[in-house]
Coordinates of C-alpha atoms in Angstrom, one line a residue:
Chain A
M1442 CA 5.3 -15.1 -28.0
K1443 CA 6.9 -17.7 -25.8
I1444 CA 6.6 -17.5 -22.0
I1445 CA 8.3 -19.7 -19.5
V1446 CA 6.8 -19.8 -16.0
C1447 CA 9.1 -21.1 -13.3
I1448 CA 7.2 -22.7 -10.4
K1449 CA 8.2 -24.4 -7.2
Q1450 CA 6.6 -27.2 -5.2
V1451 CA 6.6 -26.2 -1.5
P1452 CA 5.5 -27.9 1.7
D1453 CA 2.3 -26.5 3.1
T1454 CA 4.2 -24.7 5.8
T1455 CA 1.1 -23.9 7.9
D1456 CA 1.0 -27.6 8.6
I1457 CA 4.4 -28.5 10.0
K1458 CA 4.8 -31.1 12.7
W1459 CA 7.8 -31.9 14.9
T1460 CA 9.0 -35.4 15.6
E1461 CA 10.0 -36.5 19.1
N1462 CA 13.6 -36.0 18.1
N1463 CA 13.2 -32.3 17.4
T1464 CA 13.4 -32.7 13.6
I1465 CA 10.7 -31.7 11.1
Q1466 CA 8.4 -34.4 10.1
R1467 CA 8.5 -34.5 6.4
E1468 CA 6.4 -37.5 5.7
G1469 CA 2.8 -36.9 5.1
V1470 CA 3.3 -33.1 4.7
E1471 CA 1.2 -31.9 1.9
S1472 CA 2.9 -30.2 -1.1
I1473 CA 1.4 -27.3 -2.9
I1474 CA 2.3 -24.9 -5.7
N1475 CA 4.0 -22.0 -4.1
P1476 CA 1.2 -19.4 -3.8
Y1477 CA 3.2 -16.6 -5.5
D1478 CA 3.8 -18.9 -8.5
I1479 CA 0.1 -19.3 -9.0
Y1480 CA 0.1 -15.6 -9.7
A1481 CA 3.0 -16.0 -12.1
I1482 CA 0.9 -18.6 -14.0
E1483 CA -2.1 -16.2 -13.8
E1484 CA -0.1 -13.3 -15.4
A1485 CA 1.0 -15.6 -18.2
L1486 CA -2.6 -16.8 -18.8
K1487 CA -3.8 -13.2 -18.9
L1488 CA -1.2 -12.4 -21.6
K1489 CA -2.4 -15.5 -23.5
K1490 CA -5.9 -14.1 -23.5
T1491 CA -4.9 -10.7 -24.8
L1492 CA -2.2 -11.5 -27.3
K1493 CA -2.1 -13.9 -30.2
N1494 CA 0.1 -17.0 -30.4
V1495 CA 1.2 -17.1 -26.8
E1496 CA 2.7 -20.4 -25.8
I1497 CA 3.3 -21.0 -22.1
T1498 CA 5.8 -23.6 -20.8
V1499 CA 5.8 -24.2 -17.1
L1500 CA 9.2 -25.3 -15.7
T1501 CA 10.2 -26.6 -12.3
M1502 CA 13.3 -28.2 -10.7
G1503 CA 12.5 -30.8 -8.1
P1504 CA 11.8 -34.5 -7.4
L1505 CA 9.8 -36.7 -9.8
Q1506 CA 6.7 -36.2 -7.6
A1507 CA 6.7 -32.6 -8.9
E1508 CA 5.1 -33.9 -12.0
S1509 CA 1.7 -33.8 -10.4
M1510 CA 2.1 -30.0 -9.7
L1511 CA 3.1 -29.5 -13.4
K1512 CA -0.1 -31.3 -14.4
K1513 CA -2.1 -28.9 -12.3
A1514 CA -0.4 -26.0 -14.2
I1515 CA -1.4 -27.6 -17.5
A1516 CA -4.9 -28.0 -16.2
L1517 CA -5.0 -24.2 -15.5
G1518 CA -4.1 -23.5 -19.2
C1519 CA -0.4 -23.8 -19.6
D1520 CA 0.7 -25.5 -22.9
N1521 CA 3.8 -27.5 -22.0
A1522 CA 5.6 -28.7 -18.9
V1523 CA 9.3 -29.3 -18.2
L1524 CA 10.7 -31.0 -15.1
I1525 CA 14.4 -30.8 -14.4
S1526 CA 15.1 -33.6 -12.0
D1527 CA 18.3 -35.3 -10.8
K1528 CA 19.4 -36.6 -7.5
K1529 CA 22.6 -34.6 -8.0
F1530 CA 20.6 -31.4 -7.6
A1531 CA 19.9 -32.1 -4.0
G1532 CA 21.0 -29.4 -1.5
A1533 CA 21.3 -26.6 -4.1
D1534 CA 21.3 -23.1 -2.7
T1535 CA 19.9 -20.1 -4.7
Y1536 CA 23.1 -19.7 -6.7
A1537 CA 23.2 -23.4 -7.8
T1538 CA 19.4 -23.4 -8.4
G1539 CA 19.6 -20.3 -10.5
K1540 CA 22.5 -21.8 -12.5
T1541 CA 20.6 -25.1 -13.0
I1542 CA 17.4 -23.4 -14.2
A1543 CA 19.3 -21.0 -16.4
S1544 CA 21.2 -23.9 -18.0
A1545 CA 18.0 -25.8 -18.7
I1546 CA 16.5 -22.7 -20.4
K1547 CA 19.7 -22.0 -22.4
N1548 CA 20.0 -25.6 -23.6
K1549 CA 16.4 -26.7 -23.9
L1550 CA 14.2 -23.6 -24.2
P1551 CA 16.4 -21.0 -25.7
D1552 CA 13.6 -19.4 -27.8
Y1553 CA 11.7 -17.4 -25.2
D1554 CA 10.5 -13.8 -24.8
L1555 CA 9.5 -13.7 -21.2
I1556 CA 10.2 -15.6 -18.0
I1557 CA 7.8 -15.1 -15.1
C1558 CA 8.5 -16.3 -11.5
G1559 CA 6.8 -15.8 -8.2
Q1560 CA 8.6 -13.1 -6.1
F1561 CA 9.2 -15.5 -3.1
A1562 CA 8.7 -19.1 -2.3
I1563 CA 7.0 -19.5 1.1
D1564 CA 9.4 -22.2 2.3
G1565 CA 12.8 -20.5 1.7
D1566 CA 11.5 -16.9 1.2
T1567 CA 14.8 -15.8 -0.2
A1568 CA 13.5 -14.0 -3.4
Q1569 CA 16.9 -14.7 -4.9
T1570 CA 16.4 -17.5 -7.4
G1571 CA 14.5 -15.3 -10.0
P1572 CA 17.2 -12.6 -10.2
S1573 CA 19.9 -15.3 -10.1
V1574 CA 18.3 -17.0 -13.2
A1575 CA 18.0 -13.6 -15.0
N1576 CA 21.7 -12.8 -14.2
Q1577 CA 22.9 -16.2 -15.5
L1578 CA 20.9 -15.7 -18.7
N1579 CA 22.2 -12.1 -19.0
I1580 CA 18.7 -10.7 -19.3
P1581 CA 17.0 -7.8 -17.4
Q1582 CA 14.8 -8.4 -14.5
V1583 CA 11.8 -6.6 -13.0
T1584 CA 11.0 -7.6 -9.4
Y1585 CA 8.0 -6.9 -7.1
V1586 CA 5.6 -6.7 -10.0
K1587 CA 2.1 -6.1 -8.9
E1588 CA 0.5 -5.7 -12.3
L1589 CA 1.3 -5.9 -16.0
K1590 CA -0.1 -3.1 -18.1
K1591 CA 0.4 -2.7 -21.9
C1592 CA 2.1 -5.7 -23.5
D1593 CA 3.0 -6.4 -27.1
E1594 CA 5.5 -8.6 -29.0
E1595 CA 8.5 -6.5 -28.0
C1596 CA 7.9 -5.2 -24.5
V1597 CA 5.7 -5.0 -21.4
Y1598 CA 4.9 -2.2 -18.9
A1599 CA 5.2 -3.5 -15.3
V1600 CA 4.0 -1.8 -12.2
R1601 CA 6.3 -2.5 -9.2
E1602 CA 5.0 -2.3 -5.6
I1603 CA 7.9 -0.9 -3.5
E1604 CA 8.1 0.6 0.0
E1605 CA 7.4 4.1 -1.1
G1606 CA 4.7 3.5 -3.7
L1607 CA 4.2 2.2 -7.2
E1608 CA 6.8 2.4 -9.9
T1609 CA 6.1 1.7 -13.5
V1610 CA 8.8 0.5 -15.8
K1611 CA 8.9 -0.6 -19.5
V1612 CA 11.0 -3.6 -20.2
E1613 CA 12.1 -5.0 -23.5
F1614 CA 12.1 -8.8 -24.2
P1615 CA 13.7 -11.1 -23.4
A1616 CA 13.2 -10.4 -19.7
L1617 CA 12.4 -12.0 -16.4
L1618 CA 9.6 -10.8 -14.1
C1619 CA 9.1 -11.7 -10.4
V1620 CA 5.5 -11.2 -9.5
L1621 CA 3.7 -10.5 -6.2
K1622 CA 0.1 -11.6 -5.5
G1623 CA -1.9 -9.7 -8.1
F1624 CA -5.3 -8.0 -7.8
D1625 CA -7.3 -10.8 -9.4
E1626 CA -8.3 -14.1 -8.0
P1627 CA -6.3 -16.8 -9.8
S1628 CA -8.1 -18.9 -12.4
R1629 CA -9.4 -22.4 -11.6
A1630 CA -8.8 -25.4 -13.7
K1631 CA -11.5 -26.1 -16.3
I1632 CA -12.7 -29.6 -17.2
N1633 CA -11.0 -29.6 -20.6
G1634 CA -7.8 -28.4 -19.0
I1635 CA -7.9 -31.4 -16.6
I1636 CA -8.4 -33.8 -19.5
K1637 CA -5.5 -32.2 -21.3
A1638 CA -3.3 -32.5 -18.2
Q1639 CA -4.1 -36.2 -18.1
N1640 CA -2.9 -36.6 -21.7
T1641 CA 0.1 -34.4 -21.5
N1642 CA 3.5 -36.0 -21.1
I1643 CA 5.9 -34.1 -18.9
T1644 CA 9.3 -33.7 -20.4
V1645 CA 12.0 -34.6 -17.8
Y1646 CA 15.6 -33.5 -18.1
S1647 CA 18.5 -34.8 -16.1
M1648 CA 21.8 -32.9 -15.2
E1649 CA 23.6 -34.3 -18.3
D1650 CA 20.7 -33.3 -20.5
I1651 CA 21.0 -29.6 -19.5
G1652 CA 24.8 -29.6 -19.9
L1653 CA 26.0 -29.4 -16.3
T1654 CA 28.5 -31.3 -14.3
P1655 CA 28.2 -32.6 -10.7
E1656 CA 30.6 -29.9 -9.5
E1657 CA 28.2 -27.2 -10.8
T1658 CA 25.0 -28.4 -9.2
G1659 CA 23.5 -29.4 -5.9
I1660 CA 25.4 -29.1 -2.7
K1661 CA 28.8 -29.2 -4.5
G1662 CA 27.9 -26.3 -6.7
S1663 CA 26.5 -24.2 -3.9
P1664 CA 28.7 -21.5 -2.3
T1665 CA 26.6 -21.6 0.9
Y1666 CA 25.9 -24.4 3.3
V1667 CA 24.0 -24.9 6.5
S1668 CA 26.4 -25.3 9.4
R1669 CA 23.7 -25.6 12.1
A1670 CA 20.0 -25.9 12.2
F1671 CA 18.1 -25.5 15.5
R1672 CA 14.8 -24.7 17.0
P1673 CA 14.6 -21.1 18.0
E1674 CA 15.2 -20.4 21.7
H1675 CA 13.0 -18.2 23.8
N1676 CA 14.6 -14.9 24.3
R1677 CA 12.4 -13.4 26.9
A1678 CA 12.3 -13.9 30.6
E1679 CA 9.5 -16.0 32.0
C1680 CA 6.1 -14.9 30.9
E1681 CA 3.9 -13.6 33.7
I1682 CA 0.4 -15.1 33.3
C1683 CA -2.2 -12.6 34.5
S1684 CA -5.1 -14.1 36.4
D1685 CA -7.6 -11.5 35.4
C1686 CA -8.3 -8.6 33.0
N1687 CA -7.6 -5.9 35.7
T1688 CA -4.1 -7.1 36.1
L1689 CA -3.6 -7.2 32.4
V1690 CA -4.8 -3.6 32.0
Q1691 CA -2.4 -2.6 34.8
R1692 CA 0.5 -4.2 32.8
I1693 CA -0.7 -2.5 29.6
T1694 CA -0.5 0.8 31.4
E1695 CA 3.0 0.1 32.9
F1696 CA 4.2 -0.9 29.4
G1697 CA 3.2 2.4 27.9
G1698 CA -0.3 1.8 26.7
F1699 CA -2.9 4.6 26.5
S1700 CA -0.7 7.6 27.2
N1701 CA -3.7 9.9 26.9
E1702 CA -2.6 11.3 23.6
Chain B
M568 CA 43.4 -6.2 5.6
S569 CA 39.9 -7.5 5.5
N570 CA 37.0 -5.2 4.7
I571 CA 33.3 -5.2 5.4
M572 CA 31.3 -3.3 2.8
L573 CA 27.7 -2.1 3.2
Y574 CA 25.4 -1.2 0.4
A575 CA 24.3 2.4 1.1
E576 CA 20.8 2.4 -0.3
V577 CA 19.3 5.7 -1.4
T578 CA 15.6 5.8 -1.2
K579 CA 13.2 7.1 -3.8
E580 CA 13.1 10.4 -2.0
N581 CA 16.9 10.7 -1.9
Y582 CA 17.6 9.8 1.7
L583 CA 20.0 7.2 3.0
H584 CA 17.9 4.3 4.1
T585 CA 17.9 3.9 7.9
V586 CA 18.9 0.2 7.5
V587 CA 22.4 1.5 6.5
F588 CA 22.9 2.8 10.0
E589 CA 21.6 -0.4 11.6
L590 CA 24.0 -2.4 9.4
A591 CA 26.8 0.0 10.3
N592 CA 26.3 -0.7 13.9
K593 CA 26.5 -4.5 13.3
A594 CA 29.5 -4.1 11.0
Q595 CA 31.4 -2.4 13.8
E596 CA 30.7 -5.3 16.1
L597 CA 31.8 -7.8 13.4
S598 CA 34.9 -5.7 12.7
K599 CA 36.1 -6.1 16.3
K600 CA 36.0 -9.9 15.8
L601 CA 38.1 -9.6 12.6
N602 CA 41.1 -7.7 14.0
N603 CA 39.4 -4.3 13.4
A604 CA 38.6 -4.9 9.7
S605 CA 37.7 -1.7 8.0
V606 CA 34.1 -0.8 7.4
S607 CA 33.2 0.8 4.1
A608 CA 30.0 1.9 2.3
L609 CA 29.2 1.7 -1.3
L610 CA 27.1 4.6 -2.4
I611 CA 25.6 4.8 -5.9
C612 CA 23.6 7.9 -6.7
K613 CA 23.0 11.0 -8.9
T614 CA 25.7 13.6 -9.2
G615 CA 26.2 15.7 -6.1
L616 CA 23.9 13.8 -3.8
S617 CA 26.7 12.2 -1.8
E618 CA 27.5 15.7 -0.2
N619 CA 24.2 15.4 1.7
F620 CA 25.3 12.2 3.4
K621 CA 28.9 12.8 4.3
E622 CA 28.2 13.9 7.9
A623 CA 26.1 10.8 8.5
F624 CA 28.8 8.5 7.2
I625 CA 31.4 10.2 9.4
N626 CA 29.2 9.9 12.4
S627 CA 28.4 6.2 11.8
G628 CA 32.0 5.0 12.0
F629 CA 32.7 4.3 8.3
D630 CA 36.4 4.1 7.4
Y631 CA 35.8 4.4 3.7
V632 CA 32.9 5.5 1.5
Y633 CA 33.2 4.5 -2.2
I634 CA 31.0 6.8 -4.2
A635 CA 29.9 6.4 -7.8
E636 CA 27.9 9.3 -9.1
S637 CA 26.3 10.0 -12.4
N638 CA 23.1 11.7 -13.6
R639 CA 22.3 8.4 -15.3
L640 CA 22.0 7.0 -11.8
T641 CA 19.2 9.3 -10.7
H642 CA 16.7 6.5 -10.4
Y643 CA 17.6 3.0 -9.1
S644 CA 18.1 0.7 -12.1
T645 CA 19.0 -2.9 -11.6
E646 CA 21.1 -2.9 -14.8
L647 CA 23.2 0.2 -14.1
Y648 CA 23.5 -0.1 -10.3
S649 CA 24.5 -3.7 -10.4
K650 CA 27.1 -3.1 -13.1
V651 CA 28.6 -0.2 -11.0
A652 CA 28.5 -2.2 -7.7
I653 CA 30.1 -5.3 -9.3
D654 CA 32.9 -3.2 -10.8
I655 CA 33.7 -1.6 -7.5
I656 CA 33.5 -4.8 -5.5
R657 CA 35.9 -6.5 -7.9
E658 CA 38.3 -3.7 -7.4
I659 CA 38.0 -3.3 -3.5
K660 CA 37.6 -7.1 -2.8
P661 CA 35.6 -6.9 0.4
E662 CA 35.3 -10.1 2.3
I663 CA 31.8 -9.4 3.6
I664 CA 29.0 -7.5 1.9
L665 CA 25.8 -6.6 3.8
V666 CA 22.7 -5.3 2.1
G667 CA 19.4 -4.1 3.5
A668 CA 16.6 -6.6 2.7
T669 CA 14.4 -3.9 1.1
T670 CA 12.9 -4.2 -2.3
Q671 CA 16.0 -2.5 -3.7
G672 CA 18.4 -4.6 -1.7
R673 CA 16.7 -7.8 -2.6
D674 CA 16.7 -6.8 -6.2
I675 CA 20.4 -5.9 -6.5
A676 CA 22.0 -8.4 -4.0
P677 CA 21.3 -11.6 -5.9
R678 CA 22.4 -9.9 -9.1
I679 CA 25.7 -9.1 -7.5
S680 CA 26.3 -12.4 -5.8
S681 CA 25.4 -14.4 -9.0
S682 CA 27.8 -12.3 -11.1
L683 CA 30.6 -12.8 -8.5
H684 CA 29.8 -16.6 -8.2
T685 CA 29.4 -16.3 -4.5
G686 CA 26.8 -17.0 -1.8
L687 CA 24.1 -14.8 -0.5
T688 CA 22.0 -15.5 2.6
A689 CA 18.7 -13.7 2.7
D690 CA 16.9 -12.0 5.5
C691 CA 19.3 -12.8 8.3
I692 CA 18.2 -12.1 11.9
E693 CA 21.7 -12.5 13.4
L694 CA 25.2 -12.1 12.0
D695 CA 28.4 -13.2 13.8
I696 CA 32.0 -14.2 13.1
N697 CA 32.8 -17.9 13.9
E698 CA 36.0 -19.3 15.3
K699 CA 37.4 -19.6 11.7
G700 CA 36.7 -15.9 11.0
Q701 CA 33.8 -16.7 8.6
L702 CA 30.5 -14.8 8.5
A703 CA 27.9 -16.9 10.3
A704 CA 24.5 -15.8 9.1
T705 CA 21.4 -17.0 10.9
R706 CA 18.0 -16.9 9.3
P707 CA 14.6 -18.5 9.8
T708 CA 13.8 -21.3 7.3
F709 CA 11.2 -23.8 6.6
G710 CA 8.4 -21.4 7.0
G711 CA 10.1 -20.0 10.1
Q712 CA 9.8 -23.1 12.1
L713 CA 13.6 -23.7 12.1
M714 CA 16.6 -21.4 12.4
A715 CA 19.6 -22.1 10.2
T716 CA 23.1 -20.8 10.5
I717 CA 24.6 -20.5 7.1
L718 CA 28.3 -20.2 6.1
C719 CA 29.8 -19.4 2.7
K720 CA 32.7 -21.1 1.0
T721 CA 33.5 -18.3 -1.4
L722 CA 34.3 -14.6 -1.1
P723 CA 32.8 -12.1 -0.7
Q724 CA 30.3 -13.6 1.9
M725 CA 27.1 -11.8 1.3
A726 CA 23.9 -11.4 3.4
T727 CA 20.8 -9.3 3.5
V728 CA 19.1 -8.0 6.7
R729 CA 15.7 -6.4 7.0
P730 CA 15.3 -2.9 8.4
K731 CA 14.7 -2.8 12.2
V732 CA 16.3 -6.2 12.9
F733 CA 19.4 -4.5 14.2
K734 CA 19.5 -1.3 16.2
P735 CA 21.4 1.7 15.0
A736 CA 24.4 2.8 17.1
P737 CA 23.2 4.4 20.4
E738 CA 25.9 7.1 20.2
N739 CA 27.8 8.7 17.4
T740 CA 30.9 6.8 16.4
V741 CA 32.9 9.5 14.7
K742 CA 35.7 8.4 12.4
D743 CA 38.1 10.0 10.0
T744 CA 36.1 8.8 7.0
K745 CA 37.8 8.8 3.6
F746 CA 35.6 9.5 0.6
I747 CA 36.7 7.9 -2.6
Y748 CA 35.1 8.8 -5.9
I749 CA 35.0 6.2 -8.6
K750 CA 33.9 7.0 -12.1
P751 CA 31.0 4.6 -13.0
E752 CA 31.6 2.9 -16.3
I753 CA 28.1 2.9 -17.7
D754 CA 28.3 4.9 -20.9
N755 CA 28.1 1.9 -23.1
I756 CA 25.2 0.2 -21.4
Q757 CA 22.0 0.2 -23.3
K758 CA 19.3 -0.1 -20.7
K759 CA 16.5 -2.6 -21.4
V760 CA 14.4 -1.4 -18.5
E761 CA 13.1 2.1 -18.8
F762 CA 11.7 4.1 -15.8
I763 CA 8.3 5.5 -16.7
E764 CA 6.7 6.9 -13.6
F765 CA 6.5 6.8 -9.8
V766 CA 3.4 7.3 -7.8
K767 CA 4.0 7.9 -4.1
G768 CA 2.0 5.4 -2.0
L769 CA -1.3 6.6 -0.7
N770 CA -1.6 3.7 1.7
T771 CA 0.0 5.1 4.8
S772 CA -0.7 2.0 7.0
I773 CA 2.8 0.8 6.3
N774 CA 4.4 3.9 7.6
D775 CA 2.1 4.1 10.5
L776 CA 3.2 0.7 11.7
D777 CA 6.9 1.7 11.3
S778 CA 6.5 4.5 13.8
A779 CA 3.8 3.1 16.0
E780 CA 4.6 2.9 19.7
I781 CA 1.7 0.5 20.4
I782 CA 0.6 -2.3 18.0
V783 CA -2.3 -4.6 18.5
A784 CA -2.0 -7.6 16.3
G785 CA -4.6 -10.2 15.5
G786 CA -4.2 -13.8 14.3
K787 CA -6.4 -16.6 13.2
G788 CA -8.0 -16.7 16.6
M789 CA -9.8 -13.4 15.8
K790 CA -11.8 -15.7 13.5
N791 CA -13.8 -13.2 11.4
E792 CA -14.4 -9.6 10.4
A793 CA -16.2 -8.9 13.7
G794 CA -13.1 -10.1 15.5
F795 CA -11.0 -7.5 13.6
E796 CA -13.6 -4.8 14.4
L797 CA -13.2 -5.7 18.1
L798 CA -9.4 -5.5 17.6
K799 CA -9.7 -2.0 16.1
N800 CA -11.8 -0.8 19.0
F801 CA -9.2 -2.3 21.5
A802 CA -6.4 -0.6 19.5
Q803 CA -8.2 2.7 19.6
S804 CA -8.8 2.5 23.4
I805 CA -5.1 2.3 24.1
G806 CA -3.9 4.5 21.2
G807 CA -2.4 1.7 19.1
C808 CA -2.3 0.6 15.4
I809 CA -3.6 -2.7 14.2
A810 CA -1.5 -5.4 12.5
A811 CA -2.1 -9.0 11.6
S812 CA -0.3 -12.4 11.4
R813 CA 0.0 -14.3 8.1
G814 CA -2.7 -16.6 9.3
A815 CA -5.2 -13.8 9.6
V816 CA -4.1 -12.3 6.2
D817 CA -4.5 -15.7 4.5
M818 CA -8.0 -15.9 5.9
G819 CA -8.8 -12.5 4.3
L820 CA -9.3 -10.8 7.7
A821 CA -6.6 -8.1 7.1
P822 CA -4.7 -6.6 4.2
V823 CA -1.2 -7.9 3.4
D824 CA 0.4 -4.5 4.0
I825 CA -0.2 -4.8 7.8
Q826 CA 1.2 -8.4 8.0
I827 CA 3.9 -8.8 10.6
G828 CA 6.5 -11.6 10.3
Q829 CA 9.0 -13.2 8.0
T830 CA 7.0 -12.7 4.8
G831 CA 5.6 -9.3 6.1
K832 CA 7.0 -6.4 8.1
T833 CA 9.4 -6.3 11.0
V834 CA 8.3 -3.9 13.8
T835 CA 9.8 -2.6 17.0
P836 CA 7.1 -0.8 19.0
K837 CA 7.2 -0.1 22.8
L838 CA 4.3 -2.4 23.3
Y839 CA 3.1 -5.3 21.1
I840 CA -0.1 -7.0 22.0
A841 CA -0.7 -10.3 20.2
C842 CA -4.3 -11.4 20.2
G843 CA -5.3 -14.9 19.0
I844 CA -1.8 -15.4 17.5
S845 CA -0.3 -18.9 18.1
G846 CA 3.3 -17.6 17.8
A847 CA 4.9 -19.4 14.8
I848 CA 8.5 -18.3 14.6
Q849 CA 7.7 -16.8 11.2
H850 CA 5.6 -14.3 13.2
I851 CA 7.9 -14.0 16.1
V852 CA 10.9 -12.8 14.0
G853 CA 8.8 -9.8 12.9
M854 CA 8.0 -8.5 16.4
Q855 CA 10.5 -10.0 18.9
N856 CA 12.5 -6.8 19.2
S857 CA 9.5 -4.9 20.6
D858 CA 10.2 -3.5 24.1
K859 CA 7.3 -5.3 25.7
I860 CA 5.1 -8.1 24.4
I861 CA 1.7 -9.1 25.7
A862 CA -0.2 -12.1 24.5
I863 CA -3.9 -13.1 24.8
N864 CA -4.7 -16.6 23.6
N865 CA -7.1 -19.4 24.7
D866 CA -4.5 -22.1 24.4
A867 CA -2.2 -22.0 27.5
N868 CA 0.4 -24.1 25.5
A869 CA 0.5 -21.7 22.5
Q870 CA 4.1 -20.8 21.5
I871 CA 3.4 -17.1 21.8
F872 CA 3.6 -17.4 25.6
N873 CA 7.2 -18.4 25.3
H874 CA 7.9 -15.0 23.6
C875 CA 6.1 -12.5 25.7
D876 CA 6.5 -10.6 29.0
C877 CA 3.0 -11.0 30.1
G878 CA -0.1 -12.9 29.0
L879 CA -3.6 -13.9 29.7
V880 CA -5.1 -17.3 28.8
G881 CA -8.7 -16.8 27.7
D882 CA -11.0 -16.4 24.8
V883 CA -10.2 -13.2 22.9
F884 CA -13.9 -12.6 22.3
E885 CA -14.5 -12.4 26.1
V886 CA -11.2 -10.9 27.2
I887 CA -10.9 -8.0 24.8
P888 CA -14.4 -6.5 25.5
E889 CA -13.7 -6.7 29.2
L890 CA -10.3 -5.0 28.7
I891 CA -12.0 -2.2 26.7
K892 CA -14.5 -1.7 29.5
I893 CA -11.9 -1.5 32.2
I894 CA -9.8 0.9 30.2
K895 CA -12.8 3.2 29.5
N896 CA -13.9 3.1 33.1
S897 CA -10.4 3.9 34.4
N898 CA -10.3 6.9 32.0
G899 CA -13.5 8.2 33.6
E900 CA -14.9 11.3 31.8
N901 CA -12.3 11.0 29.1
T902 CA -14.1 8.0 27.8
S903 CA -15.8 10.0 25.0
D904 CA -12.4 11.2 23.6
I905 CA -11.1 7.7 23.3
N906 CA -13.8 6.6 21.0
I907 CA -12.8 9.3 18.5
L908 CA -10.9 7.8 15.5

C-alpha cells in the first residue's frame, strides 16, 4: 500500500514580532512542521505498523529550505520525500496550491492508495487545500478525521469529529483524508531514523517537471488576491482600568455577572 | 441581475443551521450595495424535509430557494452534495456564494470552488462590497496577527463565515419567497464513502459555551492546573462557564473543545472575562462580539486591554481569589449556594 502524506512548513506563529514599520518580521522566525501534519504522519506510521508493505512518501510544496522539514519526516519513519519547489509558485492561494500538489501527484506519484493531510495549517487556517487536492485528483475526501479504525488494502474506516458528535464512514481507496490531532502522542525520531534521514536524498521537482505553466501556478494561477493587509483596529471604546478588586466586582455585577441563578 | 446564494446547511438533527440566518442578514446588507441583488438559498436534503423550513426562509428575506431533495441525500455526503450543488450553481450562476464555516461547510465549499475554478476565502470576519462591486472578504491571517482583505478575480466569489460572527436579522424580513425544486442528478453516482454510524456527542461543554451568558477564559498566564482550578471557582462564583485561549490549550491546561479563537470556537456571551490572556488577534476574533469584555492581566501593555471595556492590572493569582472573596461576602448568606456545582 502506498501512502502520500502532504505536509507544510509554517512559521511558529506564537513567536511573531513586528518591525518598526508595522510589517511582520520574517527573518529569524523559526519554522516548524504544521502541528496537524505531524498527526498526518503519525496516522501513516500507524498504518505501516499494522499493514504489510506500506510505503510512505512525504510531500511538500515550498522553498528549498523545506528540505530540512522533509528530513525530519524521514527521521520519524517515512520512506521517501518529495519537494515541489519553484519561484513561480510564490503567492499561490488554496486553489493554485491544490492544483500544484495534485499535478505533482498525477505526474510523479500516480500510483497511490491513500493521501493524508493535516486538517488545517496554523498559519493560513483555511482547511481548503486538502479538499482542493482531492477534487483535482477526482478522488473522495474524508475531513475532520479523529481516528482511523479498521484498514485493509481496499478501504479504511474513519471516525470524523463534527459539531454534533462522532461520525464513522468507510472510504474506498484511492482517497484523501484530512486529520485532526489524534488521541496518541506523536512518535519521536529514533536514532536509526535520523541516520537514514541524513543519507536520504530529497527529490525536488520544478514547475516544468510536474507539467504546469506559469499561468496555472503561483499568483497568476490564483483566483484570489490580497487587496489590503492591515493590523487589526481596536473596536471598543477606551478600556476603563479599575484600581481595585471592589470596583471590578461592581463592573462584573453591572455587566450581568452572578444573577443569582 | 446579480444573485447572492447561501448554502442552507442542514444539521445532523435535520434543522437549518443558525449560521444560515446570520448569513441571510449579511446578504441583505450586501444586496443593497449591489442594486438589490436577489438573495437565494441552496437547500439539499432528504425528500420532504424542505417543507419544515419554508416559513423560516420566507421570514428571513430570501427571494428564491433552490431545493434538491432525494432520499439518497438523507445524510450529508461530500460526493453527492457537492455534485448537486455544482450542478445548480452552474445553472443559476450566482455571483457570490456564502457558506457557513462549519465542518460541513468547510468540507463542501472547497470542493465546489475547486470544481468551478474559482476562489474561496475561508473564515471571514467581515464581508463588504467594494467600489467596483466586488466581494471584499476580510479574514485574520498569519496566525491572526494580521487582517487581510481578499478579492476574487473569478465568479462566483465564494467565502465561508463561522457561526456567530454575524448577527441574525433583529426582525423578520418577510418576502414573497419563490421555492424552486430541482431534480438532483445523482442516480449514476457510485459513492466511495459510505456512512456507517453516528454517535451523538456526549461532551456537552461545546454546547454549554454556545449558550453561556458569562464566560471566564484563561490563558497562558493561568500557568498550571491549580490556576485553572482557581478559574473554575471564579466561574462558579459568578455563574459562568470556563474557556481557554490557544496558549493554555497548547500547554495542556484545558481541552481543545473549550478553546476560543480563530482555530477554536467563536462565542458571543453577555460577559467575557479574560484572565491571563495576552490578547493575540487570533483569540480576539473568537470573542470580540461579546456584549462586555473584562480583562485581568499583570502586563499593563498587554493587547487584551485594547479590546475590553474594563480591566484590572494585576497578578491573576492574587486578583482572582480576592474577587471570589468579595463576591461571596456580597452574597452574604447565599454563599453556600454559590459553591454548589
